[in-house]
mmCIF file of C-alpha atoms in Angstrom:
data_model
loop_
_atom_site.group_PDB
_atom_site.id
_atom_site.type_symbol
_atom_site.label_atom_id
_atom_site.label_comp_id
_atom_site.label_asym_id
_atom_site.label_seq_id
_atom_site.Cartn_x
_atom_site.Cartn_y
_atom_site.Cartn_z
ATOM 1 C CA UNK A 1 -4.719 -8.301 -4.268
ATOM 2 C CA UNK A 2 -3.085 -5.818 -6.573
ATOM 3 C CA UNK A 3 0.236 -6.736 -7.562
ATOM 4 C CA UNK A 4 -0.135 -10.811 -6.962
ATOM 5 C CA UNK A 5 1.122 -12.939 -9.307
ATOM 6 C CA UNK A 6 0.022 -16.104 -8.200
ATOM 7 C CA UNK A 7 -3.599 -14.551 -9.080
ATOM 8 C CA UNK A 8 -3.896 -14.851 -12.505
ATOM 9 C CA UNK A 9 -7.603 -12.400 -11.892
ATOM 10 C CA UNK A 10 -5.734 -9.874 -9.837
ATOM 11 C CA UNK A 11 -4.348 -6.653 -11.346
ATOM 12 C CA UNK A 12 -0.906 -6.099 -11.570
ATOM 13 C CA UNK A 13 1.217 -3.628 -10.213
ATOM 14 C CA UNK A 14 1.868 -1.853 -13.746
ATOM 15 C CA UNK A 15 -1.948 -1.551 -14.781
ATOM 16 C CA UNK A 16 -2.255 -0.476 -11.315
ATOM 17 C CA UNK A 17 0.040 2.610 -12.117
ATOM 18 C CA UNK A 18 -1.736 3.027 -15.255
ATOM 19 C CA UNK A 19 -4.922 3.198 -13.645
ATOM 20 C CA UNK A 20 -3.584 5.996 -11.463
ATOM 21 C CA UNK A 21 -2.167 7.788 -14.923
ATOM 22 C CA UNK A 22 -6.237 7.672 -16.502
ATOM 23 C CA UNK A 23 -7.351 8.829 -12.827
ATOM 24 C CA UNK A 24 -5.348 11.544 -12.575
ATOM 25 C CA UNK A 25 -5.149 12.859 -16.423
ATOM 26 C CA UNK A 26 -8.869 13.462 -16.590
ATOM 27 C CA UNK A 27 -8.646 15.519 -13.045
ATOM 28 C CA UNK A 28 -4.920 17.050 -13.566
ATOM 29 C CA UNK A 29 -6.375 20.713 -13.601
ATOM 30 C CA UNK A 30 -9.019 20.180 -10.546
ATOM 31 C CA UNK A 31 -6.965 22.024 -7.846
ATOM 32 C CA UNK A 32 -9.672 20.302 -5.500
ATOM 33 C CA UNK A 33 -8.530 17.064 -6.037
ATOM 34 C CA UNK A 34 -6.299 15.250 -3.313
ATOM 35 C CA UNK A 35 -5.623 12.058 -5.045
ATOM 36 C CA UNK A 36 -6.087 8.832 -2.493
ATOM 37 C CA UNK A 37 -4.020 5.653 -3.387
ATOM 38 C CA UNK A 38 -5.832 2.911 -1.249
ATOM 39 C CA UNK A 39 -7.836 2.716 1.537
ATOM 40 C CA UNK A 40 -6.798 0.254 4.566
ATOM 41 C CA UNK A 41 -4.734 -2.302 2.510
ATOM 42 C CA UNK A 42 -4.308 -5.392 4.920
ATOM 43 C CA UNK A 43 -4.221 -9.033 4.747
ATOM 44 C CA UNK A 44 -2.090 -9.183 1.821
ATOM 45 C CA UNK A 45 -1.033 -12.657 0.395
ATOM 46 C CA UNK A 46 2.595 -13.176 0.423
ATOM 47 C CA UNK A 47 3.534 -14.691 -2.823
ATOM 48 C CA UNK A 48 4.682 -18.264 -2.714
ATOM 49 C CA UNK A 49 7.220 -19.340 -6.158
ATOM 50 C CA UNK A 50 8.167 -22.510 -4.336
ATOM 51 C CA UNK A 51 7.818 -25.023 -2.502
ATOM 52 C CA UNK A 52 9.719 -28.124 -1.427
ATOM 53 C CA UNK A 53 9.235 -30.745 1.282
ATOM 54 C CA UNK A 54 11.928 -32.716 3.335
ATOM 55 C CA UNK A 55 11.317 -35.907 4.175
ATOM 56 C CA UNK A 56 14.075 -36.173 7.125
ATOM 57 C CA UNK A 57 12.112 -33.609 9.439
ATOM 58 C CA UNK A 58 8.677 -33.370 7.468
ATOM 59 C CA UNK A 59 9.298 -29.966 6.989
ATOM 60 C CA UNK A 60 8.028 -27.793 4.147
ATOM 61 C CA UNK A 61 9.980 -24.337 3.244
ATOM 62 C CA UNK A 62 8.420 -21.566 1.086
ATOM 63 C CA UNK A 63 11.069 -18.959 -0.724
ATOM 64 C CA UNK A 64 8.599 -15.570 -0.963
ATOM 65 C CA UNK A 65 9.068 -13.365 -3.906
ATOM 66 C CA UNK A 66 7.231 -10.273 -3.016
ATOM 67 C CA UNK A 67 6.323 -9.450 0.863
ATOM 68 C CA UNK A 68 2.562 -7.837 1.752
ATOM 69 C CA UNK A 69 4.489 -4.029 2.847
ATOM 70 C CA UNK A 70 6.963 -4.483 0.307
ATOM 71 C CA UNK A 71 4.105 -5.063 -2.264
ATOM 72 C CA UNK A 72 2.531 -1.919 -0.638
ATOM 73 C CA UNK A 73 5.365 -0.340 -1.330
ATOM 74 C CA UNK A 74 5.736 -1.072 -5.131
ATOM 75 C CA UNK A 75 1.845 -0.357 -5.393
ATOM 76 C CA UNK A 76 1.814 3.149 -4.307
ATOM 77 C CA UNK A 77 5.071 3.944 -6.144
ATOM 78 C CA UNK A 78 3.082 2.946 -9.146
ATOM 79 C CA UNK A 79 0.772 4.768 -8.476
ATOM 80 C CA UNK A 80 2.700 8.093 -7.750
ATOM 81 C CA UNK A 81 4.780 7.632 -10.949
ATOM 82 C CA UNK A 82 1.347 7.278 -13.052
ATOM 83 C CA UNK A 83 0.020 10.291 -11.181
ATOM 84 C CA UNK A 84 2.701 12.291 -12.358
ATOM 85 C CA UNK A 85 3.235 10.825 -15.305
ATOM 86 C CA UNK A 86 -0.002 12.840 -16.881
ATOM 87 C CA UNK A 87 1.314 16.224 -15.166
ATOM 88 C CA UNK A 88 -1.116 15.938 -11.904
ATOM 89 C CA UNK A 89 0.301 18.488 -9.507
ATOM 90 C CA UNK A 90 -2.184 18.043 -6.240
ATOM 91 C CA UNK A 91 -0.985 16.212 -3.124
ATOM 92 C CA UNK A 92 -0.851 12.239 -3.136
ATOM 93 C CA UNK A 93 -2.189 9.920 0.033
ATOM 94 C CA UNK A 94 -0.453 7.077 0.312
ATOM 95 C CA UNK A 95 -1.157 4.543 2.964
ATOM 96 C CA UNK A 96 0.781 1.597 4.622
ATOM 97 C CA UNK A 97 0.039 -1.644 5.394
ATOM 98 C CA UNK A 98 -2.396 -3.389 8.503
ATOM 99 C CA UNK A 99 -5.354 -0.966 8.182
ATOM 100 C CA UNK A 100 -2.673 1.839 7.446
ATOM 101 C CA UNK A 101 -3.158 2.070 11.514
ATOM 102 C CA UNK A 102 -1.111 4.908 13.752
ATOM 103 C CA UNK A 103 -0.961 2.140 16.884
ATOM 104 C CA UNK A 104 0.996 -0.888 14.680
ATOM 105 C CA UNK A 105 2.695 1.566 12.379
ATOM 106 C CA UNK A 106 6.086 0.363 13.873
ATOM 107 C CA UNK A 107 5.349 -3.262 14.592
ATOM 108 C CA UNK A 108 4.545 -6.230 12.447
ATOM 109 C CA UNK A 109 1.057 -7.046 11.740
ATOM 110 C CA UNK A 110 -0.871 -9.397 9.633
ATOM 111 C CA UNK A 111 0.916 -12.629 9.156
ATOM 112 C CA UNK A 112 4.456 -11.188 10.327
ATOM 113 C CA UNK A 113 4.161 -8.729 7.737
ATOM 114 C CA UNK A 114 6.936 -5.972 7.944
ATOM 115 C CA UNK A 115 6.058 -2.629 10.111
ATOM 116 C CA UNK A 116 5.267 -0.154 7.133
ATOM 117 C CA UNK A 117 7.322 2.290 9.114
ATOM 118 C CA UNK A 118 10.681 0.184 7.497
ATOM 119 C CA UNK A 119 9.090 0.885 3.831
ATOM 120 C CA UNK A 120 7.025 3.642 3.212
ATOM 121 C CA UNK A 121 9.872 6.668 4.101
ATOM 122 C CA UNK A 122 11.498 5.099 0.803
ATOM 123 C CA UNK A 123 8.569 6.632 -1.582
ATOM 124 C CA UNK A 124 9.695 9.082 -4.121
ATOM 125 C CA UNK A 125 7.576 12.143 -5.127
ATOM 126 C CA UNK A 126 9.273 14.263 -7.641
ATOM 127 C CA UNK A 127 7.423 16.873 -6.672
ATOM 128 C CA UNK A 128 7.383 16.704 -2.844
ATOM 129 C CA UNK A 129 4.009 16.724 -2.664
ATOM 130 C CA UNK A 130 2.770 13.322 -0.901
ATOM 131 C CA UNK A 131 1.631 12.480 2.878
ATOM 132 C CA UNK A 132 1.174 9.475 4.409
ATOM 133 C CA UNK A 133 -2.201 8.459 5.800
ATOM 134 C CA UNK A 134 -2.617 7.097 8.551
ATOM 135 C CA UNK A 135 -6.141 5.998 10.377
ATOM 136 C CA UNK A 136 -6.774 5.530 13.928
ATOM 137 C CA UNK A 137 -9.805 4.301 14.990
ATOM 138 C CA UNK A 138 -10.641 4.768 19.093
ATOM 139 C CA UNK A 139 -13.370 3.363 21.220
ATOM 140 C CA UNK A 140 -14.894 6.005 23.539
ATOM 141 C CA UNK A 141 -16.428 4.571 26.916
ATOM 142 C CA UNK A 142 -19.967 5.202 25.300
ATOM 143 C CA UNK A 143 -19.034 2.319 22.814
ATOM 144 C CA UNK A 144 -19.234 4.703 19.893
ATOM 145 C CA UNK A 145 -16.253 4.657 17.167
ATOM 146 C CA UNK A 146 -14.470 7.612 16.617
ATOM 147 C CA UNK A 147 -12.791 7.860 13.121
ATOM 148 C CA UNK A 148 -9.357 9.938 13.325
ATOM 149 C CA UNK A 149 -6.656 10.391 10.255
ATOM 150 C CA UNK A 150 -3.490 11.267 10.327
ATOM 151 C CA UNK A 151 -1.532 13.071 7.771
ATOM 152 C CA UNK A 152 2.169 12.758 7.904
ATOM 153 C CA UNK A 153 3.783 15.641 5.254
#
């Protein structure tokens, strides 16, 4: 998971932007472009820094530093600064958390993770150029999938 600190394998949150910078320099002057942050992040690892048990009521309490949407947050903030870092005009997708999905947009998902509809209206695009993707994915009675994205300017 990008951005997790208890994986020492993962990348972090600051390469990730950097990534985004390389990615977007080398097709800054494509006007066909429309640069994607992530696809579907879900099932994000909340990061534990500690952990103590208490005897009395054999309880054990965790104290989280970073929360999966807040973490989705800071990753496609990284990403957006990188992008136009280099000078990448184009329009920027950035998704939420749970599947990025239109029917749990407002509610929690995952493992109480915070509806990304509390987070993702606090991304900053200097140049007002970003939408937020959303996917939907509906079940027709024929038991085929139907693919639908939504694009919120």
């Amino acid at each position: 998971v990008i951005g997790n600190s208890s994986d020492p394998t993962a990348a972090t949150t600051q390469q990730f932007g950097e990534f985004w910078a390389e990615l977007a320099r080398r097709f800054q002057s494509n006007p066909k472009v429309v640069f994607g942050i992530n696809n579907e992040p879900h099932d994000m690892v909340s990061v534990c820094i500690l952990s103590l048990k208490f005897p009395i009521a054999n309880l054990i309490a965790f104290l989280f530093l970073s929360k999966p949407t807040e973490l989705v947050l800071e990753n496609n903030q990284a990403a957006i600064d990188g992008i136009r870092s280099v000078g990448a005009k184009q329009l920027i997708l950035a998704p939420g958390n749970g599947f990025t999905g239109g029917h749990s947009w407002t509610q929690v998902t995952g493992n109480n993770d915070a509806p990304s509809s509390d987070f993702m209206n606090m991304l900053n695009d200097p140049l007002d150029n970003l939408a937020i993707d959303i996917h939907e994915t509906l079940i027709s009675p024929a038991l085929t999938t139907t693919a639908l994205s939504l694009v919120w300017l």
